[in-house]
Coordinates of C-alpha atoms and ligand atoms in Angstrom, one line a residue:
M1304 CA 18.8 2.2 -56.1
T1305 CA 21.8 2.3 -53.8
G1306 CA 24.9 0.1 -53.8
L1307 CA 27.2 -0.2 -50.8
R1308 CA 31.0 0.1 -50.7
L1309 CA 33.1 -0.9 -47.7
S1310 CA 36.8 0.1 -48.0
N1311 CA 39.4 -1.3 -45.6
I1312 CA 37.1 -1.4 -42.6
G1313 CA 38.7 -2.1 -39.2
K1314 CA 37.0 -2.2 -35.8
S1315 CA 38.2 -3.0 -32.3
Y1316 CA 36.4 -3.1 -29.0
G1317 CA 39.0 -2.3 -26.4
D1318 CA 41.9 -4.7 -27.1
T1319 CA 39.7 -7.1 -29.1
R1320 CA 40.2 -6.7 -32.8
V1321 CA 36.7 -7.5 -34.3
L1322 CA 37.1 -6.5 -38.0
S1323 CA 40.2 -6.1 -40.1
G1324 CA 40.7 -4.9 -43.7
I1325 CA 37.2 -5.5 -44.9
D1326 CA 36.8 -4.5 -48.6
L1327 CA 33.4 -5.2 -50.1
D1328 CA 31.5 -3.7 -53.1
I1329 CA 27.8 -4.5 -53.3
A1330 CA 26.1 -3.4 -56.5
A1331 CA 22.7 -1.6 -56.5
G1332 CA 20.0 -4.2 -56.5
E1333 CA 22.3 -7.1 -55.5
F1334 CA 21.4 -9.7 -52.9
V1335 CA 24.5 -10.4 -50.8
A1336 CA 24.6 -12.8 -47.8
V1337 CA 27.3 -12.3 -45.2
L1338 CA 28.0 -15.7 -43.9
G1339 CA 30.3 -16.9 -41.1
P1340 CA 30.4 -18.7 -37.7
S1341 CA 29.3 -17.1 -34.5
G1342 CA 31.6 -14.3 -33.3
C1343 CA 33.2 -13.7 -36.7
G1344 CA 32.0 -10.1 -36.8
K1345 CA 28.8 -10.2 -39.0
T1346 CA 26.7 -8.1 -36.6
T1347 CA 29.4 -5.6 -36.0
L1348 CA 29.7 -5.1 -39.8
L1349 CA 25.9 -4.6 -40.0
R1350 CA 26.0 -2.1 -37.1
L1351 CA 28.7 -0.1 -38.9
V1352 CA 26.7 0.0 -42.1
A1353 CA 23.5 0.9 -40.3
G1354 CA 25.3 3.7 -38.5
F1355 CA 24.9 2.3 -34.9
D1356 CA 28.7 2.3 -34.5
R1357 CA 31.6 3.9 -36.3
P1358 CA 34.6 2.2 -37.9
D1359 CA 38.1 2.8 -36.5
E1360 CA 39.5 2.5 -39.9
G1361 CA 38.3 2.7 -43.5
S1362 CA 35.1 4.2 -45.0
I1363 CA 31.6 3.3 -45.9
A1364 CA 29.7 4.7 -48.9
L1365 CA 26.1 4.3 -49.9
G1366 CA 25.9 4.9 -53.7
D1367 CA 28.3 7.8 -54.1
R1368 CA 27.7 9.3 -50.7
Q1369 CA 30.2 8.6 -47.9
V1370 CA 28.4 7.9 -44.7
A1371 CA 31.3 6.8 -42.4
G1372 CA 35.1 7.2 -42.2
G1373 CA 37.5 10.0 -41.4
H1374 CA 35.5 12.8 -39.9
V1375 CA 32.2 11.7 -41.6
M1376 CA 29.6 9.9 -39.5
V1377 CA 26.1 10.1 -40.8
P1378 CA 23.6 8.9 -38.1
P1379 CA 21.3 5.9 -38.7
E1380 CA 18.3 8.1 -39.5
G1381 CA 20.2 10.0 -42.2
R1382 CA 21.2 6.8 -44.1
G1383 CA 17.8 5.7 -45.3
I1384 CA 18.6 2.1 -44.7
G1385 CA 15.9 -0.4 -43.7
I1386 CA 16.7 -3.0 -41.1
V1387 CA 14.9 -6.3 -40.5
F1388 CA 15.8 -7.8 -37.1
Q1389 CA 15.4 -11.4 -35.9
N1390 CA 12.7 -10.5 -33.5
Y1391 CA 10.9 -8.3 -36.1
A1392 CA 10.8 -5.3 -33.7
L1393 CA 7.0 -4.6 -34.3
W1394 CA 4.9 -2.4 -32.0
P1395 CA 2.4 -4.8 -30.3
H1396 CA -0.3 -2.2 -29.8
M1397 CA -0.4 -1.1 -33.5
S1398 CA -2.1 -2.9 -36.4
V1399 CA -0.1 -4.3 -39.3
A1400 CA -0.8 -1.1 -41.4
E1401 CA 0.1 1.2 -38.5
N1402 CA 3.4 -0.6 -38.0
V1403 CA 4.2 -0.4 -41.6
G1404 CA 3.3 3.3 -41.8
Y1405 CA 4.7 4.4 -38.5
A1406 CA 7.9 5.9 -39.8
L1407 CA 6.0 7.8 -42.5
K1408 CA 3.7 9.3 -39.9
V1409 CA 6.6 10.4 -37.7
A1410 CA 8.2 12.0 -40.8
R1411 CA 4.8 13.9 -41.2
L1412 CA 4.1 12.7 -44.8
P1413 CA 0.7 13.7 -46.1
R1414 CA -1.9 11.2 -45.0
A1415 CA -2.9 10.2 -48.5
E1416 CA 0.7 9.4 -49.4
C1417 CA 1.2 7.4 -46.2
E1418 CA -1.8 5.3 -47.0
A1419 CA -0.8 4.8 -50.6
R1420 CA 2.7 3.7 -49.7
V1421 CA 1.5 1.4 -46.9
A1422 CA -1.0 -0.2 -49.3
R1423 CA 1.6 -0.7 -51.9
A1424 CA 4.1 -2.2 -49.4
L1425 CA 1.4 -4.6 -48.0
D1426 CA 0.5 -5.7 -51.5
T1427 CA 4.1 -6.5 -52.3
V1428 CA 4.4 -8.8 -49.3
D1429 CA 0.9 -10.2 -49.8
L1430 CA -0.4 -8.9 -46.5
A1431 CA -3.1 -6.5 -47.6
P1432 CA -6.0 -8.7 -46.2
L1433 CA -4.3 -8.7 -42.8
A1434 CA -3.8 -4.9 -42.6
G1435 CA -6.0 -4.5 -39.5
R1436 CA -4.5 -7.3 -37.4
R1437 CA -2.2 -6.9 -34.4
P1438 CA 1.2 -8.6 -34.5
A1439 CA 0.2 -11.0 -31.8
D1440 CA -2.4 -12.5 -34.2
L1441 CA 0.1 -13.2 -36.9
S1442 CA 2.4 -16.2 -37.6
G1443 CA 6.2 -15.7 -37.4
G1444 CA 6.5 -15.6 -41.1
Q1445 CA 3.7 -13.0 -41.4
R1446 CA 5.4 -10.8 -38.8
Q1447 CA 8.6 -11.1 -40.8
R1448 CA 6.7 -9.9 -43.9
V1449 CA 5.4 -6.9 -41.9
A1450 CA 9.0 -6.0 -41.1
L1451 CA 9.9 -6.2 -44.8
A1452 CA 6.8 -4.1 -45.7
R1453 CA 8.0 -1.4 -43.2
C1454 CA 11.3 -1.2 -45.1
L1455 CA 9.5 -0.9 -48.4
A1456 CA 7.1 1.7 -47.2
A1457 CA 9.9 3.8 -45.8
G1458 CA 11.4 3.8 -49.3
S1459 CA 14.6 2.0 -48.2
D1460 CA 16.4 0.8 -51.2
L1461 CA 19.1 -0.8 -49.1
V1462 CA 17.8 -3.3 -46.6
L1463 CA 19.9 -5.1 -43.9
L1464 CA 18.5 -8.3 -42.6
D1465 CA 20.0 -9.7 -39.4
E1466 CA 19.4 -13.5 -39.3
P1467 CA 15.7 -12.8 -40.2
L1468 CA 14.8 -16.5 -40.2
A1469 CA 16.6 -17.6 -37.0
N1470 CA 13.4 -17.6 -34.9
L1471 CA 11.2 -19.5 -37.4
D1472 CA 10.7 -23.3 -37.6
V1473 CA 12.2 -25.3 -40.4
H1474 CA 9.1 -25.4 -42.6
L1475 CA 8.4 -21.7 -42.3
R1476 CA 12.0 -21.0 -43.1
A1477 CA 11.7 -22.7 -46.4
A1478 CA 8.6 -20.8 -47.3
M1479 CA 10.2 -17.5 -46.2
E1480 CA 13.1 -18.1 -48.5
E1481 CA 10.7 -17.8 -51.4
E1482 CA 9.2 -14.7 -49.8
F1483 CA 12.7 -13.1 -49.7
H1484 CA 13.2 -13.9 -53.4
R1485 CA 9.9 -12.3 -54.2
F1486 CA 10.7 -9.3 -52.0
H1487 CA 14.0 -8.9 -53.8
R1488 CA 12.5 -9.2 -57.3
E1489 CA 9.6 -6.9 -56.7
S1490 CA 11.3 -4.2 -54.6
G1491 CA 14.5 -4.1 -56.6
A1492 CA 16.2 -3.2 -53.3
T1493 CA 19.8 -4.0 -52.4
L1494 CA 19.8 -6.7 -49.7
V1495 CA 22.5 -7.5 -47.3
Y1496 CA 21.5 -10.7 -45.4
I1497 CA 23.4 -11.7 -42.3
T1498 CA 23.4 -15.4 -41.5
H1499 CA 25.4 -18.3 -40.2
D1500 CA 23.2 -20.8 -42.1
Q1501 CA 25.1 -21.8 -45.2
S1502 CA 22.1 -23.4 -47.0
E1503 CA 20.0 -20.3 -46.5
A1504 CA 22.8 -18.1 -47.9
M1505 CA 23.3 -20.5 -50.9
A1506 CA 19.5 -20.6 -51.6
L1507 CA 19.0 -16.8 -51.5
A1508 CA 22.0 -14.8 -52.4
D1509 CA 23.6 -13.6 -55.7
R1510 CA 26.9 -13.6 -53.9
I1511 CA 28.0 -14.7 -50.5
A1512 CA 30.7 -12.9 -48.4
V1513 CA 32.3 -15.5 -46.3
M1514 CA 33.8 -14.1 -43.0
D1515 CA 36.0 -15.7 -40.4
K1516 CA 37.7 -14.2 -37.4
G1517 CA 36.9 -10.6 -38.4
R1518 CA 38.2 -11.0 -42.0
L1519 CA 36.4 -11.3 -45.3
L1520 CA 37.8 -14.5 -46.9
Q1521 CA 36.0 -14.5 -50.2
C1522 CA 32.9 -12.9 -51.8
A1523 CA 31.6 -14.8 -54.8
S1524 CA 28.6 -16.6 -56.2
P1525 CA 27.5 -19.7 -54.3
R1526 CA 28.7 -21.9 -57.1
Q1527 CA 32.1 -20.2 -57.3
L1528 CA 32.5 -20.6 -53.5
Y1529 CA 31.8 -24.3 -53.9
R1530 CA 33.8 -24.9 -57.0
E1531 CA 36.7 -22.4 -56.6
P1532 CA 37.3 -21.6 -53.0
A1533 CA 39.9 -18.9 -52.4
D1534 CA 41.4 -20.7 -49.4
A1535 CA 41.3 -23.8 -47.3
T1536 CA 38.9 -22.3 -44.7
V1537 CA 36.3 -21.5 -47.4
A1538 CA 36.9 -24.9 -49.1
G1539 CA 36.3 -26.8 -45.8
F1540 CA 33.3 -24.7 -44.9
I1541 CA 31.2 -24.7 -48.1
G1542 CA 29.3 -27.8 -48.9
G1543 CA 31.2 -30.1 -46.6
G1544 CA 34.3 -29.6 -48.7
L1545 CA 37.5 -31.7 -48.2
V1546 CA 41.0 -30.2 -48.3
L1547 CA 43.8 -32.5 -49.3
P1548 CA 47.5 -32.0 -49.9
V1549 CA 48.9 -32.5 -53.4
E1550 CA 52.5 -32.7 -54.6
G1551 CA 54.2 -31.4 -57.7
L1552 CA 51.4 -29.0 -58.9
R1553 CA 52.0 -28.2 -62.6
P1554 CA 49.6 -25.9 -64.4
M1555 CA 48.8 -26.7 -68.1
A1556 CA 46.7 -24.9 -70.6
G1557 CA 43.0 -24.3 -70.3
G1558 CA 42.7 -23.7 -66.5
L1559 CA 43.9 -27.3 -65.7
A1560 CA 46.9 -28.6 -63.7
M1561 CA 48.4 -32.0 -62.9
A1562 CA 49.6 -33.1 -59.4
D1563 CA 50.1 -36.2 -57.3
L1564 CA 47.3 -36.9 -54.9
L1565 CA 47.8 -39.8 -52.4
G1566 CA 50.5 -41.2 -54.8
T1567 CA 48.4 -41.1 -57.9
R1568 CA 48.6 -38.6 -60.8
V1569 CA 45.4 -36.5 -61.0
R1570 CA 44.0 -33.6 -63.0
L1571 CA 42.8 -30.5 -61.2
R1572 CA 41.1 -27.2 -62.2
C1573 CA 43.1 -24.1 -61.3
H1574 CA 42.9 -20.4 -61.7
A1575 CA 44.6 -18.6 -64.6
G1576 CA 47.5 -17.3 -62.6
E1577 CA 48.4 -20.6 -61.0
I1578 CA 52.1 -21.4 -60.8
A1579 CA 54.1 -24.6 -60.5
R1580 CA 54.9 -25.5 -56.9
P1581 CA 56.1 -28.6 -55.0
L1582 CA 53.2 -28.6 -52.5
A1583 CA 49.6 -27.3 -52.8
M1584 CA 46.2 -27.9 -51.3
A1585 CA 43.3 -29.2 -53.4
S1586 CA 39.6 -29.0 -52.5
T1587 CA 36.9 -31.5 -53.4
H1588 CA 33.5 -32.8 -52.2
P1589 CA 32.2 -36.2 -51.1
A1590 CA 29.9 -36.2 -54.2
D1591 CA 33.1 -35.9 -56.5
I1592 CA 34.7 -39.1 -55.1
Q1593 CA 33.6 -42.2 -57.0
P1594 CA 34.8 -45.7 -57.8
A1595 CA 37.2 -45.6 -60.8
H1596 CA 35.9 -47.0 -64.0
P1597 CA 37.4 -50.4 -65.1
G1598 CA 40.9 -49.8 -66.5
E1599 CA 41.1 -46.3 -65.0
A1600 CA 44.0 -45.5 -62.7
G1601 CA 42.5 -45.0 -59.2
I1602 CA 43.6 -44.3 -55.6
P1603 CA 43.4 -47.6 -53.7
A1604 CA 41.2 -47.4 -50.6
R1605 CA 39.3 -49.7 -48.1
V1606 CA 35.7 -49.3 -47.0
I1607 CA 35.7 -48.6 -43.3
A1608 CA 32.0 -48.0 -42.8
R1609 CA 28.8 -47.5 -44.7
S1610 CA 25.3 -46.4 -43.9
Y1611 CA 22.1 -46.3 -45.9
R1612 CA 20.7 -42.7 -46.2
G1613 CA 17.5 -43.4 -48.1
G1614 CA 18.2 -43.3 -51.8
S1615 CA 21.9 -43.2 -51.3
W1616 CA 24.8 -44.9 -49.4
S1617 CA 27.2 -42.9 -47.4
Y1618 CA 30.8 -44.4 -47.1
E1619 CA 33.9 -43.8 -45.0
L1620 CA 37.0 -44.8 -46.8
R1621 CA 40.7 -45.2 -45.8
P1622 CA 43.2 -44.6 -48.6
E1623 CA 45.9 -47.3 -48.6
T1624 CA 48.7 -44.7 -49.1
D1625 CA 47.7 -42.6 -46.1
P1626 CA 45.8 -44.8 -43.5
S1627 CA 45.5 -41.9 -41.1
L1628 CA 43.1 -40.1 -43.6
R1629 CA 39.4 -40.7 -43.9
L1630 CA 37.5 -39.9 -47.1
P1631 CA 33.7 -39.7 -47.4
M1632 CA 31.9 -40.9 -50.5
V1633 CA 28.2 -40.9 -51.5
L1634 CA 26.9 -43.4 -54.0
P1635 CA 23.4 -43.9 -55.4
D1636 CA 21.2 -46.6 -54.1
A1637 CA 22.4 -50.1 -55.2
A1638 CA 21.2 -53.6 -54.4
A1639 CA 24.8 -54.8 -53.8
P1640 CA 26.8 -51.9 -52.5
P1641 CA 30.5 -52.4 -51.5
E1642 CA 30.8 -54.0 -48.0
P1643 CA 33.0 -52.7 -45.1
G1644 CA 36.5 -54.2 -45.7
A1645 CA 36.1 -54.1 -49.5
R1646 CA 38.9 -52.6 -51.6
L1647 CA 38.1 -49.9 -54.1
D1648 CA 40.0 -47.8 -56.6
L1649 CA 38.8 -44.2 -56.2
A1650 CA 38.6 -41.5 -58.8
F1651 CA 38.2 -37.8 -58.0
R1652 CA 35.8 -36.3 -60.5
D1653 CA 36.5 -32.7 -59.6
L1654 CA 39.5 -31.2 -57.8
W1655 CA 40.4 -27.5 -57.5
A1656 CA 43.9 -26.3 -56.7
I1657 CA 43.5 -23.8 -53.9
P1658 CA 45.4 -20.7 -54.9
L1659 CA 48.3 -19.3 -53.0
P1660 CA 47.2 -16.6 -50.6
G1661 CA 46.8 -13.3 -52.3
T1662 CA 46.8 -14.8 -55.8
S1663 CA 43.2 -16.0 -56.1
G1664 CA 41.0 -15.2 -59.1
P1665 CA 37.9 -13.0 -59.6
G1666 CA 35.7 -12.5 -56.5
A1667 CA 38.5 -12.8 -54.0
A1668 CA 38.6 -10.1 -51.4
P1669 CA 41.5 -7.7 -52.0
G1670 CA 44.1 -8.1 -49.3
H1671 CA 42.8 -11.5 -48.6
S1672 CA 45.3 -13.8 -46.9
S1673 CA 45.2 -17.2 -45.3
S1674 CA 47.8 -19.4 -43.6
S1675 CA 45.5 -22.4 -43.2
T1676 CA 47.0 -25.7 -44.3
T1677 CA 44.6 -28.1 -42.7
T1678 CA 44.4 -31.6 -44.2
T1679 CA 41.2 -32.6 -42.5
H1680 CA 37.6 -31.5 -42.4
P1681 CA 37.6 -28.0 -41.0
T1682 CA 33.8 -28.0 -41.3
E1683 CA 33.2 -28.5 -37.6
Q1684 CA 34.3 -24.9 -36.9
F1685 CA 31.1 -23.8 -38.6
Q1686 CA 28.0 -25.3 -37.0
C1687 CA 24.8 -24.1 -38.7
A1688 CA 21.6 -23.5 -36.7
Ligands
LIG359 N1 30.4 -4.1 -27.6 C1 31.3 -5.0 -27.6 N2 32.4 -5.0 -26.7 C2 33.3 -6.0 -26.8 N3 33.3 -7.0 -27.7 C3 32.3 -7.0 -28.5 C4 31.3 -6.1 -28.6 N4 30.4 -6.4 -29.6 C5 30.9 -7.5 -30.1 N5 32.1 -7.9 -29.5 C6 32.9 -9.1 -29.9 O1 33.2 -9.0 -31.2 C7 33.2 -10.2 -31.9 C8 32.2 -10.2 -33.1 O2 30.9 -10.1 -32.6 P1 29.7 -10.1 -33.6 O3 28.4 -10.0 -32.7 O4 29.9 -9.1 -34.6 O5 29.8 -11.5 -34.3 P2 28.7 -12.3 -35.1 O6 29.4 -12.9 -36.2 O7 27.5 -11.4 -35.4 O8 28.2 -13.4 -34.1 P3 26.7 -14.2 -33.9 O9 26.5 -14.9 -35.2 O10 26.9 -15.0 -32.7 O11 25.7 -13.1 -33.7 C9 32.8 -11.2 -30.8 O12 34.0 -11.8 -30.3 C10 32.1 -10.4 -29.7 O13 32.3 -11.0 -28.5

């Protein structure tokens, strides 16, 4: 199996800087999603890894073999990488089996070996009964599986997937997520999955590399991105996160800190190297905001609006100490939910002190930096399909 290492990758098109200082290590057999908004450089990164383009700076290694950087530039056909495109790129005049075996035939492998590899690949993606069909007679999901089988048959143990579900309808997308899990489990291949759909990345990947404006902001497990974002951009992007200013951050033992949030003393989680500072940013999520228990100190707020979401109520709240701010809250279904205009004391059940740039904990991209200090919802920047 082959891992992938990108070291300090930079790329410009003319005067446009598209990628800067990308460092990313993907272990053999890992499933990594590259996630970011349109235009952040995901496809450019994939093109550099595939060998369709060369980096201006840095190097790329597959396993222990350098394939790009300096004077080295191994062409795509010499990299042994499988690629699954959005549009499947299947030959319409060939059967499923012929499509899957085409590269093997061109490589002049003995016929018996070609047939055995094609049969094995079709078995893995559960398409053996459809081996004789033409692509036109397949569903979108089945075509996608033919494209996966083609990578398997070619023996690619690193497969790049470029928004492979973008052309499928919502129901099929959910079913295909399970197919990708199965493909990963059964092939053992290293998968790099490009997407701008956060829920897809969360559902599929071992780790997600979050990109923005040509930079890698953080590469970590879905849960770590959600619970311990490395900066305000990641915090606002993942899971509809909120980024709020806190004052007087003071780390204590056990990965915890104290600070003032909207005039109330609160407890936060923080990374091991956190330092005392007068101002900091904290991240939280709507599900972590709840009415305080009786007797518990809370942040006073008014209900501005509420809507029933089927099984839960969604609220918009205005803290009394900062009337310009709006806080979302989600509460379970209740017969007598708080009305607009009602006053509540709020408790934040989970808060994370966003680390200072360059000091974040494990999983942070080396050289990572951010100057974002937004206090509102930066989520709108990242519209999912
Ligand atoms: N050949 C090129 N010449 C000039 N600019 C380019 C070229 N290819 C890409 N770009 C620019 O580089 C930036 C990154 O593009 P890229 O296609 O890598 O982004 P992306 O994250 O894959 O976007 P999307 O999700 O919309 O496909 C964009 O601003 C794009 O306009």
